[in-house]
Amino acid sequence: MDLPNNSSSLKPVTLLAIESSCDETAAAVIRSSNSNEKTFDLLSNVIATQSVHQKYGGVVPELASRAHQQYIVPVVKEALQVANVTKSMLNAIAFTQGPGLLGSLLVGSSFAKSLAFALDIPLVGVHHMKAHILAHFIEPPYPKFPFLCLTVSGGHTQIVIVRDYLEMEVIGQTLDDAAGEAFDKAAKLLGLPYPGGPLIDQMAQLGNAAAFAFPETNIPGLDYSFSGIKTAFMNFLKNNEQKNPDFAKDHLPDICASIQHTLVNMLVGKLEQAIDQTNITEVAIAGGVSANSGLRKVLQTNASNYGWNLYIPKLAYCTDNAAMIAAAGFFQYIMGKRATLAVSPQPRMPFRES
Ligand code: KG4
Ligand code: ZN
């Protein structure tokens, strides 16, 4: 990446980042490592997870924005305190501009805009999914450009060619449900609390992945579709529960292991196709579902069999966090990419133009 000449970017940067796209209120502070490098140190990373949604089996947008209102000041205060940074030491503020829930995004963006206005410092609007990818630059080892990133979260499933910090191209994506959504919906049908993805993962470790078979949807090209497997899973449970009403309870680990195996197979299949097609063997995964132990294991085995360099983020940087918003904000800031104070959140923020 070429740094712009005569940019303020060459001065050390202390940046506050705010994430509020869904149901985590998060703030982080980073400082550039030294004036010439494109690296930074993470000084704090604070997350308040909203537990209010659990009893509803999914995120309730209205409750999410109220909880963000409640948490945002204490979370930012704590992030500054842990970083040992005062407001006057900040050079820039980054925030999640989208995609996400409008009411949730509004809280973070209004807060970030007000603080940037009060401190008279630059504001940077960040694309949440690009930030998931740039989480790979929070700590070494850093992937080398160009790399492929399978980005799998509760709302998105994408295969992205990452050519540089801010130069990315989506080459495959889901046409309907996201992978995380498929995990969460399967969990809900099994009576597990929200978010069910991590619970399926836990139960799967005790079960037999070959116990039950589900039809994998394989559409042409690098795109995914997860809506068919959701319906197949629903019918599978319904049919078996007609014979044994306790079927799900009696076979929980085997069902979890089998559905996880199928979802992971689908994810890995298209990623391998993308590797073959592009000849790029620097491979990364990002987003909440990249925390899945089954997915990690299969990719680790394949990486050593096929000679890929595989990058898997720390668990704390897979699910939503503000350190990744800080990473994306940092690269945008040093490239001179700023938002104006008239910026507004974009719930469906496009990947390409951002
Ligand atoms: O990236 P993320 O924290 O939020 C979004 O941007 O959506 O991803 C949340 C998703 C949820 O669907 C959650 O169930 C899933 O990530 N998830 C997992 C695991 N940990 C989180 N899915 C499968 N296995 C896990 N270990
Ligand atoms: Zn996310």
PDB file of C-alpha atoms in Angstrom, residues 147-149 157-163 168-173 220-224 270-271 273-275 277-278 280 351:
ATOM      1  CA  PHE A 147      -5.375 -13.329   0.099  1.00  0.00           C
ATOM      2  CA  LEU A 148      -8.768 -15.030   0.034  1.00  0.00           C
ATOM      3  CA  CYS A 149     -11.064 -14.495   2.994  1.00  0.00           C
ATOM      4  CA  THR A 157     -21.395 -15.262   3.904  1.00  0.00           C
ATOM      5  CA  GLN A 158     -18.821 -14.099   1.395  1.00  0.00           C
ATOM      6  CA  ILE A 159     -15.637 -15.193  -0.336  1.00  0.00           C
ATOM      7  CA  VAL A 160     -13.501 -12.096  -0.832  1.00  0.00           C
ATOM      8  CA  ILE A 161     -10.237 -11.472  -2.691  1.00  0.00           C
ATOM      9  CA  VAL A 162      -8.322  -9.013  -0.528  1.00  0.00           C
ATOM     10  CA  ARG A 163      -5.783  -7.238  -2.747  1.00  0.00           C
ATOM     11  CA  MET A 168     -11.421  -6.030  -1.820  1.00  0.00           C
ATOM     12  CA  GLU A 169     -13.650  -7.905  -4.236  1.00  0.00           C
ATOM     13  CA  VAL A 170     -16.509 -10.248  -3.357  1.00  0.00           C
ATOM     14  CA  ILE A 171     -16.280 -13.284  -5.675  1.00  0.00           C
ATOM     15  CA  GLY A 172     -18.940 -15.426  -4.011  1.00  0.00           C
ATOM     16  CA  GLN A 173     -21.746 -14.893  -1.533  1.00  0.00           C
ATOM     17  CA  PRO A 220     -23.087 -23.148  -9.821  1.00  0.00           C
ATOM     18  CA  GLY A 221     -20.150 -20.790  -9.317  1.00  0.00           C
ATOM     19  CA  LEU A 222     -18.862 -19.533  -5.985  1.00  0.00           C
ATOM     20  CA  ASP A 223     -22.195 -18.508  -4.462  1.00  0.00           C
ATOM     21  CA  TYR A 224     -23.866 -20.213  -1.525  1.00  0.00           C
ATOM     22  CA  LYS A 270     -16.767 -23.266  -2.301  1.00  0.00           C
ATOM     23  CA  LEU A 271     -13.650 -21.885  -0.628  1.00  0.00           C
ATOM     24  CA  GLN A 273     -13.211 -23.937  -5.553  1.00  0.00           C
ATOM     25  CA  ALA A 274     -12.179 -20.274  -5.114  1.00  0.00           C
ATOM     26  CA  ILE A 275      -8.598 -21.306  -4.301  1.00  0.00           C
ATOM     27  CA  GLN A 277      -9.958 -20.734  -9.576  1.00  0.00           C
ATOM     28  CA  THR A 278      -7.705 -17.903  -8.339  1.00  0.00           C
ATOM     29  CA  ILE A 280      -4.355 -17.816  -4.292  1.00  0.00           C
ATOM     30  CA  PHE A 351     -19.487  -3.649  -0.113  1.00  0.00           C
TER      31      PHE A 351
END
